[in-house]
Coordinates of C-alpha atoms and ligand atoms in Angstrom, one line a residue:
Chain P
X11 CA 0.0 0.0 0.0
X12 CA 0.9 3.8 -0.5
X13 CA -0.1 6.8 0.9
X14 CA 0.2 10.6 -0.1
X15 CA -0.9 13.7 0.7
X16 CA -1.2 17.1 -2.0
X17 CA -3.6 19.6 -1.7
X18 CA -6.2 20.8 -4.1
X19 CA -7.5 24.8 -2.6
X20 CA -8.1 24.7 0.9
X21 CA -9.0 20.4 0.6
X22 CA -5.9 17.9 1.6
X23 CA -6.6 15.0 -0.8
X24 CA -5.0 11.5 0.6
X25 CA -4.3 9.4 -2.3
X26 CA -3.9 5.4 -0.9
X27 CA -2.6 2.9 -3.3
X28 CA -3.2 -1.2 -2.3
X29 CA -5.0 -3.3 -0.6
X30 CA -6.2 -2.2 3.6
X31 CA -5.7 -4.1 6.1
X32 CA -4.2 -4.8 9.6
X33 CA -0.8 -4.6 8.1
X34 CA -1.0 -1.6 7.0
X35 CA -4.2 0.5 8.7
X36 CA -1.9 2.3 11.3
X37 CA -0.3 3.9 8.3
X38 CA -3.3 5.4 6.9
X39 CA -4.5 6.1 11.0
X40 CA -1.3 8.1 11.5
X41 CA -1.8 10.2 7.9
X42 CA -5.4 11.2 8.8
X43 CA -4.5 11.6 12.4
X44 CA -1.5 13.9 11.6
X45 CA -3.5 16.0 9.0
X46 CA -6.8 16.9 11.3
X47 CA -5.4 16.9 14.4
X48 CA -1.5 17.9 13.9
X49 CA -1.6 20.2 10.8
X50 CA -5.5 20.8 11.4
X51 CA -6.3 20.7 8.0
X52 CA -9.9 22.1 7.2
X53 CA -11.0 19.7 4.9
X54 CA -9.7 16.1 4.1
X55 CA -10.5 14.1 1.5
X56 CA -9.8 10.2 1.1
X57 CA -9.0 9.2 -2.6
X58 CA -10.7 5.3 -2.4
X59 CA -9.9 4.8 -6.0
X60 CA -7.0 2.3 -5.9
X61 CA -8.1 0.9 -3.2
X62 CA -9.3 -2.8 -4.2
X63 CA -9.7 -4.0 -0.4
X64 CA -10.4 -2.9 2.8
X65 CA -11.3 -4.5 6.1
X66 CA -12.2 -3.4 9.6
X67 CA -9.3 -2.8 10.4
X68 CA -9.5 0.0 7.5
X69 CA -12.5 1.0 8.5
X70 CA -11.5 1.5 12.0
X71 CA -9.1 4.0 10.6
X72 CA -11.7 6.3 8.2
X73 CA -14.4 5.9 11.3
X74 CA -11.4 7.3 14.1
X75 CA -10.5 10.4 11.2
X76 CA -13.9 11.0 11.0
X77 CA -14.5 11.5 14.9
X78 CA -11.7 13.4 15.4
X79 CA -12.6 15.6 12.4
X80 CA -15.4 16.4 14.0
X81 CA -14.2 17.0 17.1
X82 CA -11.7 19.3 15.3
X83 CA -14.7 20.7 13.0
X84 CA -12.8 20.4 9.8
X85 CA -14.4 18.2 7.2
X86 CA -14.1 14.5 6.2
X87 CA -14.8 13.2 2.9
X88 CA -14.6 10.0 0.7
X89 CA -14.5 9.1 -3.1
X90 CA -13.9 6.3 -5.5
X91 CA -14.7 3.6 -3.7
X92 CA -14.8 0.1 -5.0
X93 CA -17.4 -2.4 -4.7
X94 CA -15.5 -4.0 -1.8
X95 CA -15.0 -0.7 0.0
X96 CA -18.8 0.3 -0.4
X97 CA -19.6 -3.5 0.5
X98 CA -17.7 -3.1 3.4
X99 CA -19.4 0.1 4.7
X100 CA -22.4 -1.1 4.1
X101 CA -22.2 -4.3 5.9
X102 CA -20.7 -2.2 9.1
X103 CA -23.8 0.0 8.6
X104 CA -21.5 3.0 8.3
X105 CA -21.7 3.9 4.6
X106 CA -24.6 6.3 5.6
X107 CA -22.5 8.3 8.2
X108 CA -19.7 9.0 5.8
X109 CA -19.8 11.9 3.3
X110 CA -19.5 10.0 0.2
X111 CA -18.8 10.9 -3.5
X112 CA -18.7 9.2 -6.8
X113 CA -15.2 11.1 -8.0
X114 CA -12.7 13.9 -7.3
X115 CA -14.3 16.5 -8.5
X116 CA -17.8 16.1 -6.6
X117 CA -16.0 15.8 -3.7
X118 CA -13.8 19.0 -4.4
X119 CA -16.7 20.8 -5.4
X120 CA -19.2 19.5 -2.1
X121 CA -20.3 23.1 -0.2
Chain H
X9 CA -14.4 -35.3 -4.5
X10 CA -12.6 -34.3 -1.2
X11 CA -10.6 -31.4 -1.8
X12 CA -9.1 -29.4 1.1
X13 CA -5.9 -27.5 1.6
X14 CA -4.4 -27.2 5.0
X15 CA -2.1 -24.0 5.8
X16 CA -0.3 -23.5 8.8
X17 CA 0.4 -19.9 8.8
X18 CA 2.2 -17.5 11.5
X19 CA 0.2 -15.0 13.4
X20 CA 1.8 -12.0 11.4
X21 CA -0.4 -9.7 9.6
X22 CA 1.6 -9.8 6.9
X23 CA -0.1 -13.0 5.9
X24 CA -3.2 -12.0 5.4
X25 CA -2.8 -10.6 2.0
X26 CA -0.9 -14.2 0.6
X27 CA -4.3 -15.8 2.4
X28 CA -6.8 -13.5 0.6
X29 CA -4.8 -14.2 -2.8
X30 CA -5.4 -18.0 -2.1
X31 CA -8.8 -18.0 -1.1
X32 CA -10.1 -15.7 -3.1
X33 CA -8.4 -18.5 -5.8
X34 CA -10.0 -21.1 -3.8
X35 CA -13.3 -19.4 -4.1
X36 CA -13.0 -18.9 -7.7
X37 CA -12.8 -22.6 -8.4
X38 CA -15.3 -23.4 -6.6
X39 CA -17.8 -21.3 -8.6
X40 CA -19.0 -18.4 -6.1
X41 CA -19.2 -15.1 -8.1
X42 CA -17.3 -11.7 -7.8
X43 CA -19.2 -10.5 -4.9
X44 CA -19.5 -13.5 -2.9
X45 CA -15.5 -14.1 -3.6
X46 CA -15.3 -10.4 -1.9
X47 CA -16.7 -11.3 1.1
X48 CA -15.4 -14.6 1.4
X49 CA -12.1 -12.9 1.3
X50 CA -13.3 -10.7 3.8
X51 CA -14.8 -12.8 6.1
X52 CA -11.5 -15.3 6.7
X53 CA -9.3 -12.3 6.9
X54 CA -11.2 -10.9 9.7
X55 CA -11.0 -14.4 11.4
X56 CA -7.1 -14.3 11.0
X57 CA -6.8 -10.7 12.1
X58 CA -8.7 -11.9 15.6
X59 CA -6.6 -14.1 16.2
X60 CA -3.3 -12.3 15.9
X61 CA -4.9 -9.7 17.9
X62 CA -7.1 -11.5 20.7
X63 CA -6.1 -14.7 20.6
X64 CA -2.0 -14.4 20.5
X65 CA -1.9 -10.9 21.3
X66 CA -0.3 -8.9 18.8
X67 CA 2.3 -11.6 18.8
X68 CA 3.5 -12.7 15.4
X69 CA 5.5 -15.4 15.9
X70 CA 2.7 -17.8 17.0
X71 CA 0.7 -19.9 14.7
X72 CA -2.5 -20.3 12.9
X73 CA -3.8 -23.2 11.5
X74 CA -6.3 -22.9 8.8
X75 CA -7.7 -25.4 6.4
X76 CA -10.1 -24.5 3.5
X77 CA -12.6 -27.4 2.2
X78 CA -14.6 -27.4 -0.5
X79 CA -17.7 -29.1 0.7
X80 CA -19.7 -31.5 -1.7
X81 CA -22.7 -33.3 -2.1
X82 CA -20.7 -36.1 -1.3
X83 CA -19.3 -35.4 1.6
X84 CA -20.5 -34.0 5.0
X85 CA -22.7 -37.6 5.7
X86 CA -22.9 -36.8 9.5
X87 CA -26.4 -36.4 10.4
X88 CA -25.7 -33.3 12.5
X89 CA -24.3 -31.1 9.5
X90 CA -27.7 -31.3 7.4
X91 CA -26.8 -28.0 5.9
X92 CA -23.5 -29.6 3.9
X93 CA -25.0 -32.8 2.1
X94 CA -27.5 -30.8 -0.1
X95 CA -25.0 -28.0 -0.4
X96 CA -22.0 -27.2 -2.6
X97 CA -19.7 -24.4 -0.7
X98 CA -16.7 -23.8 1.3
X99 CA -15.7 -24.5 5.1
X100 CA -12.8 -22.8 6.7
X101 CA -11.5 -24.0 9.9
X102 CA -8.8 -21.4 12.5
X103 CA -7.3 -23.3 14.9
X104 CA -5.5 -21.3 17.4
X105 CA -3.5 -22.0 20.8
X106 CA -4.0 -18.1 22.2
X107 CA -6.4 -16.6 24.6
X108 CA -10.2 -18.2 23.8
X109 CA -12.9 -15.3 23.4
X110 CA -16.0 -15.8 25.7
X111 CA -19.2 -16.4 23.8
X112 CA -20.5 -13.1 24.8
X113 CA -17.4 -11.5 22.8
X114 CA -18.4 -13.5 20.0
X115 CA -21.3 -11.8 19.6
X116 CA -20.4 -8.6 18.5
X117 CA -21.3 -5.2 19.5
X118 CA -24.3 -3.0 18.8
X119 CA -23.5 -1.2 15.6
X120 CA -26.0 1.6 16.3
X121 CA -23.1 3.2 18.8
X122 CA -20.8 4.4 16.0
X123 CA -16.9 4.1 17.0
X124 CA -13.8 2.5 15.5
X125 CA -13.1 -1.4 16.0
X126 CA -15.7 -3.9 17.3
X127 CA -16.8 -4.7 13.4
X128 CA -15.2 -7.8 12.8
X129 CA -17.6 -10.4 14.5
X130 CA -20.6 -8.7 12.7
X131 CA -18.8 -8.6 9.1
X132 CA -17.9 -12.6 9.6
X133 CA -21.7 -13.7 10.8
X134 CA -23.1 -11.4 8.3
X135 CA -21.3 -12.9 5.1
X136 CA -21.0 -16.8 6.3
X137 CA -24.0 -18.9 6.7
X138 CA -22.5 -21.1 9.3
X139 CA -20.4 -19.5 12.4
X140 CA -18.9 -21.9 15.2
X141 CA -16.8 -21.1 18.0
X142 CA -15.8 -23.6 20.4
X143 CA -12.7 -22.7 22.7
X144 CA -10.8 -26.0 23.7
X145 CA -7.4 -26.8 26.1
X146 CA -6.2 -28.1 22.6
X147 CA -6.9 -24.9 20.8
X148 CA -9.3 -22.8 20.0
X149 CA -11.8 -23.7 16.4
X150 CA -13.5 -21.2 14.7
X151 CA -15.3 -22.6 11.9
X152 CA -16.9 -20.8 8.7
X153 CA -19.3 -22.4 5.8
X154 CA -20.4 -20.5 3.2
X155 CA -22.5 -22.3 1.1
X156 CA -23.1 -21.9 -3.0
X157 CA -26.8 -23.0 -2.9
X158 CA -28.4 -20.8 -0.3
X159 CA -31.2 -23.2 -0.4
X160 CA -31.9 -22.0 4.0
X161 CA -31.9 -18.3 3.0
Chain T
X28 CA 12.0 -12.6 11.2
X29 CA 11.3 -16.3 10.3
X30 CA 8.3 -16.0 8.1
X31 CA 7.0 -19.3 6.7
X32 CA 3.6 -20.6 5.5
X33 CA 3.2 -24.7 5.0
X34 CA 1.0 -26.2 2.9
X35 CA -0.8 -29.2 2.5
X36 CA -2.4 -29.9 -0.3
X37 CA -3.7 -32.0 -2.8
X38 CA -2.5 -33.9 -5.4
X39 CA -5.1 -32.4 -7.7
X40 CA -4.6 -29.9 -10.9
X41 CA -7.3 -27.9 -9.6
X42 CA -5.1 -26.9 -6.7
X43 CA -2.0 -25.2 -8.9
X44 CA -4.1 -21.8 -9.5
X45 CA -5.0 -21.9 -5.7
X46 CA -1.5 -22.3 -4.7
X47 CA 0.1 -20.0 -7.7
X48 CA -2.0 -16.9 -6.7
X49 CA -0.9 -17.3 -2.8
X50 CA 2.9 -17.6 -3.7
X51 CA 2.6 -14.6 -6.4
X52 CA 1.6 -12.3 -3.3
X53 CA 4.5 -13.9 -1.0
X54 CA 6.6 -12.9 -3.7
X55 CA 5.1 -9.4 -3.9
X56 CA 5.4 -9.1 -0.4
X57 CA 8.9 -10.3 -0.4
X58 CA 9.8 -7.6 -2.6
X59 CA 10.5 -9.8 -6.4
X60 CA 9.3 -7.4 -9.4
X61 CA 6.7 -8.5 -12.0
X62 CA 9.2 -10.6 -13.7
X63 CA 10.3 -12.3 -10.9
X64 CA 7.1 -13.3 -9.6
X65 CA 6.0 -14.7 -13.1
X66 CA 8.9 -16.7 -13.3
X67 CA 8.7 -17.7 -9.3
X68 CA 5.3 -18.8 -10.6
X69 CA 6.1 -20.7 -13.0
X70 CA 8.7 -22.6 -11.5
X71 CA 6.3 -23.9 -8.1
X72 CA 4.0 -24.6 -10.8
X73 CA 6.1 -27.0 -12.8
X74 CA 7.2 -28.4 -9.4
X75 CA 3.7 -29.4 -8.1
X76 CA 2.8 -30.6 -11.6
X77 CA 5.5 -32.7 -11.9
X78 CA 4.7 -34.4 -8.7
X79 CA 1.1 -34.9 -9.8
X80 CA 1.9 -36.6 -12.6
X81 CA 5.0 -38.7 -12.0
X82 CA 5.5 -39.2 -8.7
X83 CA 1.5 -39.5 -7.8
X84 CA 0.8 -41.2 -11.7
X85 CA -2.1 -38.8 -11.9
X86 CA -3.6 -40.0 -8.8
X87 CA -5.3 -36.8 -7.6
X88 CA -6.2 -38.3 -3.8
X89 CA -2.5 -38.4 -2.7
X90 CA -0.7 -35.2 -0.6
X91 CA 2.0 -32.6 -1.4
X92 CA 3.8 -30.9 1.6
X93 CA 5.2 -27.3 0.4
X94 CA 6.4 -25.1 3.3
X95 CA 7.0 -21.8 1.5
X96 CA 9.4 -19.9 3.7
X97 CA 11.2 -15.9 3.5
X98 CA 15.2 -15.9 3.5
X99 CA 16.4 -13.6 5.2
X100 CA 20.1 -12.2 6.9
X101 CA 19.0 -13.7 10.2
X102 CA 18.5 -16.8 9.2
X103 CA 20.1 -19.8 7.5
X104 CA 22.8 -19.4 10.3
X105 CA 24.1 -23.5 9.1
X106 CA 27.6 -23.3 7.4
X107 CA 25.8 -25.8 4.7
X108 CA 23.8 -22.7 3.0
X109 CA 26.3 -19.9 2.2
X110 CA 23.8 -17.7 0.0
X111 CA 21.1 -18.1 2.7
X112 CA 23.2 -15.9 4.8
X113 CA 23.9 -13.1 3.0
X114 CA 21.1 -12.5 0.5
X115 CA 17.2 -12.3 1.2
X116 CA 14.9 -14.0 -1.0
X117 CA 12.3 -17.5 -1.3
X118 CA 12.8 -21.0 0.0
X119 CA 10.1 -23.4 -1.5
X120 CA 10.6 -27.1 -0.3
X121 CA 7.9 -29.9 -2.3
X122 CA 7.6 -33.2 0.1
X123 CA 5.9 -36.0 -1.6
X124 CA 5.3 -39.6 -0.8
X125 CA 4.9 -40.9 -4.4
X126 CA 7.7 -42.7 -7.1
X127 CA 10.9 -41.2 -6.7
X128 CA 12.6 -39.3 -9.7
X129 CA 16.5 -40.7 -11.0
X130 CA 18.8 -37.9 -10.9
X131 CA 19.1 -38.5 -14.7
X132 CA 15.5 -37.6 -15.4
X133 CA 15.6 -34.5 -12.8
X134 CA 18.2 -32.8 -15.1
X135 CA 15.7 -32.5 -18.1
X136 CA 16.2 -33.6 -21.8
X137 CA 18.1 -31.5 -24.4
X138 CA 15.8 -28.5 -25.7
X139 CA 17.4 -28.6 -29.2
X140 CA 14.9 -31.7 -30.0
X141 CA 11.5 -29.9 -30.5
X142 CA 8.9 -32.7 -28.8
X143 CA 5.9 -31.5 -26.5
X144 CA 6.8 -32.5 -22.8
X145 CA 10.0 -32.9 -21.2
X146 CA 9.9 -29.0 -20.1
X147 CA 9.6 -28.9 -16.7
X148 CA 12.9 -29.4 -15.1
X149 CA 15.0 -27.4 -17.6
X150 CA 12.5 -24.2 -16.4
X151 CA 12.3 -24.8 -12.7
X152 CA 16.6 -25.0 -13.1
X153 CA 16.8 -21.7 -14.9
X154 CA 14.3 -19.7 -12.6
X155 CA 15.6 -20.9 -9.5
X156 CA 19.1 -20.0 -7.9
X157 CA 19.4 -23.8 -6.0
X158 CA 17.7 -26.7 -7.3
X159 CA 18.0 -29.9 -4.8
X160 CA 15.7 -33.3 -4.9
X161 CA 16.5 -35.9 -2.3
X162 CA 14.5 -39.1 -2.7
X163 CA 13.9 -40.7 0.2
X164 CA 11.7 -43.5 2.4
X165 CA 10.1 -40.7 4.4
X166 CA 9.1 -38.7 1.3
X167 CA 10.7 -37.1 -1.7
X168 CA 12.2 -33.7 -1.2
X169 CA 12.8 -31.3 -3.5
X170 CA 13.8 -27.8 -2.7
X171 CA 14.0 -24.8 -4.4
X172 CA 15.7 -21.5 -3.6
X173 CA 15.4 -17.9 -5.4
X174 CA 17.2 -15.3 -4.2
X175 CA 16.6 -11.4 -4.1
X176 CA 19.9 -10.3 -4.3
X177 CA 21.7 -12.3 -6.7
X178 CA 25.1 -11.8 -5.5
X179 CA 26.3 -14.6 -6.6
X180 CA 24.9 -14.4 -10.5
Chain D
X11 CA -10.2 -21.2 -19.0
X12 CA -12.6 -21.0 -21.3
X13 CA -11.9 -22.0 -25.3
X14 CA -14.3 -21.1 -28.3
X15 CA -13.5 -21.1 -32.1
X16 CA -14.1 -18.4 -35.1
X17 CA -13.8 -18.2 -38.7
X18 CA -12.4 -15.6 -40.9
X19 CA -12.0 -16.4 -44.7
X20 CA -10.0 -19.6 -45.1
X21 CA -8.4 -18.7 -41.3
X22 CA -9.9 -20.7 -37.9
X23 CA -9.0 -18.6 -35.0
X24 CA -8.7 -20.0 -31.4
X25 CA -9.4 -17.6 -28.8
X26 CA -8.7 -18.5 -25.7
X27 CA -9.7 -16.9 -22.0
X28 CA -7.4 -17.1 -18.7
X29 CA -5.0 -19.6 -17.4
X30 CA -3.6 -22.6 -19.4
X31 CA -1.6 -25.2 -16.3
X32 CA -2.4 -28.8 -16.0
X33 CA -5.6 -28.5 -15.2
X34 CA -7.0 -27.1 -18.6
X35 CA -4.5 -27.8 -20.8
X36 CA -5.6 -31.3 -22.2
X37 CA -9.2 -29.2 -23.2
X38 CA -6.8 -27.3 -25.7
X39 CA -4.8 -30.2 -27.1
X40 CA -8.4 -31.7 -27.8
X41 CA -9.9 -28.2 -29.8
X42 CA -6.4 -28.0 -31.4
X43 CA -6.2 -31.4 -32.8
X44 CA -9.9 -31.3 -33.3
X45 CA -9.4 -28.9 -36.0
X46 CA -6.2 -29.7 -37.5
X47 CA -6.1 -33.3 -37.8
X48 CA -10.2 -33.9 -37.9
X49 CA -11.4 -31.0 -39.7
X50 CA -8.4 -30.7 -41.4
X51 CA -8.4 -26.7 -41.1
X52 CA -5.5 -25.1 -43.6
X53 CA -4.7 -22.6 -40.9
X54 CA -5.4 -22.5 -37.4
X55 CA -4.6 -18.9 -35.6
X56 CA -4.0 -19.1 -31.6
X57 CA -5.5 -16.1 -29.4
X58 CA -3.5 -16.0 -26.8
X59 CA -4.4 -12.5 -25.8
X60 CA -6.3 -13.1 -22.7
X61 CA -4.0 -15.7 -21.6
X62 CA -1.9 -14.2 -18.3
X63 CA -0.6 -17.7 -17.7
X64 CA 0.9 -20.7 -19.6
X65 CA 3.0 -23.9 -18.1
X66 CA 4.9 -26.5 -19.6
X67 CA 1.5 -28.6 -20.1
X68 CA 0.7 -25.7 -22.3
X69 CA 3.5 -25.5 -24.3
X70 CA 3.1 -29.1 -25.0
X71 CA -0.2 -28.5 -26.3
X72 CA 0.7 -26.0 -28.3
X73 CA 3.8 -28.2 -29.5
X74 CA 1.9 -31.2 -30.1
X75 CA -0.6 -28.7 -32.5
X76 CA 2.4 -27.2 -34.5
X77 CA 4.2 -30.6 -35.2
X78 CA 0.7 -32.1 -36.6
X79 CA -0.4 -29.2 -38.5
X80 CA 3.3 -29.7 -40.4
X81 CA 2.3 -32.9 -41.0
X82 CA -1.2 -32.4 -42.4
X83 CA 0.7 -29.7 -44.3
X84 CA -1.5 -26.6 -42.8
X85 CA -0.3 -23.3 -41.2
X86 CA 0.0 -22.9 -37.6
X87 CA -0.3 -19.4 -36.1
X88 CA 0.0 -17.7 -32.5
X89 CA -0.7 -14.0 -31.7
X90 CA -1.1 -11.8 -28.6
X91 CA 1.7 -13.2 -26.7
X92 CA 1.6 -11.8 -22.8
X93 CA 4.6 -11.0 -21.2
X94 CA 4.4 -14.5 -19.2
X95 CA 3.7 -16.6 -22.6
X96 CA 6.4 -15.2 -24.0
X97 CA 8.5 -16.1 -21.0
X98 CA 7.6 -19.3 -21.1
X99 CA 8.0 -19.8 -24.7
X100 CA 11.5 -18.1 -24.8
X101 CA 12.8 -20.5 -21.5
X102 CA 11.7 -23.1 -23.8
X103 CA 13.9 -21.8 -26.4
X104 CA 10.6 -22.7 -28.3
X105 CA 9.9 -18.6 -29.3
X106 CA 11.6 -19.0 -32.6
X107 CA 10.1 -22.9 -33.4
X108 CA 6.7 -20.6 -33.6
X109 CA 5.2 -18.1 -35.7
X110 CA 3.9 -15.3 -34.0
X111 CA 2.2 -11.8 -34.4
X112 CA 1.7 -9.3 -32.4
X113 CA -2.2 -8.8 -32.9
X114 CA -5.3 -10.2 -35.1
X115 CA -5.1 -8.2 -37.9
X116 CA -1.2 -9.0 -38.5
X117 CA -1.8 -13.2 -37.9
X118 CA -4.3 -13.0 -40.7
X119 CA -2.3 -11.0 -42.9
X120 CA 0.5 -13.3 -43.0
X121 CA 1.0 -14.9 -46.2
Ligands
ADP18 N1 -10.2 -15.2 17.7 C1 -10.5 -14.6 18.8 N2 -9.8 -15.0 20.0 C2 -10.1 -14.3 21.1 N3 -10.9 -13.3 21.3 C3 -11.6 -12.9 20.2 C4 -11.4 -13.5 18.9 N4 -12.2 -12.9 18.0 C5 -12.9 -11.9 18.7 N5 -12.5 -11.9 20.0 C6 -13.1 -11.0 21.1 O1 -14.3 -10.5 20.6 C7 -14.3 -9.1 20.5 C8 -15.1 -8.6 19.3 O2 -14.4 -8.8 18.1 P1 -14.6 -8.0 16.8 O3 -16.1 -7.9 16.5 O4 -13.8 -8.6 15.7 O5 -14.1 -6.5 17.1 P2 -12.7 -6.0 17.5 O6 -11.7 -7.1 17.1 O7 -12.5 -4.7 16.7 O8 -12.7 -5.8 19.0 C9 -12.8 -8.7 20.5 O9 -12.6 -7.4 21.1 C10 -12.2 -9.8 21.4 O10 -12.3 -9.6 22.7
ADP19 N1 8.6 -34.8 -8.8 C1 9.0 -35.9 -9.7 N2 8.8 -37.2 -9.2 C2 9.1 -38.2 -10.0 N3 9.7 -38.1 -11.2 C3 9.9 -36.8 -11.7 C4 9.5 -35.7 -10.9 N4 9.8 -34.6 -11.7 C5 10.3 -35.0 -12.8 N5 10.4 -36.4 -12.9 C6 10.9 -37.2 -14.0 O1 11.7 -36.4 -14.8 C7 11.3 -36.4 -16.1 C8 11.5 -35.0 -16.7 O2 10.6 -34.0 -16.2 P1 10.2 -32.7 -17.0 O3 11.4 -32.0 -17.4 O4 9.3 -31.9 -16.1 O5 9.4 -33.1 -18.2 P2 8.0 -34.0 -18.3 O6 7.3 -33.8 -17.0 O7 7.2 -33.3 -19.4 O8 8.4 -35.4 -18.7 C9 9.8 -36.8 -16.1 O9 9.4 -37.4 -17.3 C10 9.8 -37.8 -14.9 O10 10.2 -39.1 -15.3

């Protein structure tokens, strides 16, 4: 898996590359982490695109960035995701508590 | 035909990914479809990440024993598995020597009270149609069917 | 860290795409490129093949042992292995209890005579940095080695 | 795998889908001999385009249908070679024994 950060206007996007899973969530845990609460960032946004897999331990992850975004009152967004990834969510009945787009540019353009 | 594969796999999470490549392999040849494959990956990799992290603690050098079966109409002839001899589908079996989980932990949370962690249980009975745990002094057996004719559901 | 997965599978053709896609993601997460994982592939397939149909005869009932294990600096510490200690890389090692192979038939037939079969052995020996098959009561072993760092090529 | 047969003018193209190991690879001896030796096809055209994976038990096949179309005196063609076919074949030293085109429209323009 890989992980990187640029920014797009005031949104940070996170790119992540691979497959999510135990191995690998505490990297994507300390990005989101380090963006809302270090850098307080006022609005991230998780590219899901490349992401083919994901598990709880994953999920775990997007569900702590999204508490302590809104603890922090910045804003915490998703796109791209992959049947697995949407399976997932839904399964964990959290898809409806995420802010969910289809692509980049919804998200970038969500008021 | 019988047709199993037995793995004995460490309790590192870096195995996880080789054991959703083979399942998900597994899965194929048996004939479940794209989104039934996803979930059976899902489902056995949650399994293995409980154990690493309940059962042996975060501990990667212990191990796992896992064996995949492809159950058959001609198998599964013990009276007390009705399910497997009018059904095609897969079994998975964990065997673990860590720390057992109580029933009660085996049951999941409530997944109204949104928080990270505390999924895993939920996802695994969700997607298998069979879910047994039984702790033992000779290890602890968590056992998985998910079956291709869902003639129960 | 000793990181090894064991197998037992088998004898059955249906089982070489199962164990091909788990040992192309040990590969990956070893660190071989594209290339080297197709050839890695390859080679473990010939292997099990070969063992299906000579040493089993194409009985598909019978079981193959392969313990799949990561090489690394820490390990391989007996004065027997030089390359183990030095360069990272995979360790596959086939156990079988079928007909044992001559060590004239496990060096392959000469390529220049255009036939169909007779491949096998003359792949596995040019993917693989160590090539070793032991017949023996307790099983036949054969064990092959591919390194990361090819220090000695 | 799966294995299905075309015509185009005088040309019978194989096509075949996914994996060729041990498992599959007595299915294509059968649809190559089939047509070569039964059906007596002039020229027989092998797909290999969707075919990520080929093992000795392959080759053979493939082999085994180039030496009996020389004998029946008809023309033996292979085309969309992946990177792992071509491995294979080349290991084999088996790349030149064949003729081989990059796509469709170059196999059936060979004279
Ligand atoms: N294989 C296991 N061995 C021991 N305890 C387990 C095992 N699987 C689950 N548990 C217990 O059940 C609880 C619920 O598991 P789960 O629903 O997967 O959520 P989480 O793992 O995030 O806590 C765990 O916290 C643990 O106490
Ligand atoms: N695992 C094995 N057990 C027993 N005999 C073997 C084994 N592998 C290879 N052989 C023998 O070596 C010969 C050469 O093998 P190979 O080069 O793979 O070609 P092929 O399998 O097409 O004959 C085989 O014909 C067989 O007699």
């Amino acid at each position: 898996m890989q992980i990187s950060t640029r920014q797009s206007g005031t949104s940070t996007i996170v790119d992540v590359v691979g497959d999510i899973d135990l191995y690998n969530s505490p990297e994507i845990r300390k990005v989101l982490l380090e963006n809302i609460r270090d850098k307080r960032v006022p609005r991230i946004i998780i590219n899901l695109k490349e992401v083919r897999y994901i598990d709880s331990s994953g999920v775990a992850s997007l569900v702590e960035g999204l508490k302590v975004s809104r603890n922090m009152s910045s804003r915490f967004i998703l796109f791209g995701l992959s049947p697995a990834a949407r399976e997932v969510l839904e399964l964990s009945r959290l898809i409806k508590v995420f802010e969910v787009y289809e692509n980049e540019d919804q998200a970038l353009a969500a008021t | 035909m019988a047709f199993s594969l037995k793995l004995e796999l460490p309790s590192h999470p870096q195995v996880l990914s080789i054991v959703r490549s083979a399942v998900q392999q597994f899965a194929i040849v048996v004939g479940f479809n794209e989104e039934e494959c996803r979930s059976i990956i899902l489902a056995v990799d949650e399994a293995l990440a409980n154990i690493i992290r309940h059962a042996y603690d975060n501990r990667y050098d212990q191990t796992i024993e896992l064996t995949c079966r492809r159950l058959g109409p001609d198998l599964g002839t013990d009276p007390g598995k009705p399910l497997e001899e009018v059904c095609d589908g897969l079994e998975f079996i964990f065997v673990d020597h860590g720390r057992s989980a109580t029933p009660a932990q085996m049951k999941g949370r409530d997944l109204d009270d949104v928080r990270p962690g505390g999924l895993g249980i939920h996802l695994i009975s969700q997607i298998m149609n069979q879910v047994c745990y039984e702790p033992g002094e000779n290890g602890n057996q968590l056992r998985l069917i998910k079956l291709l004719n869902r003639k129960k559901q």
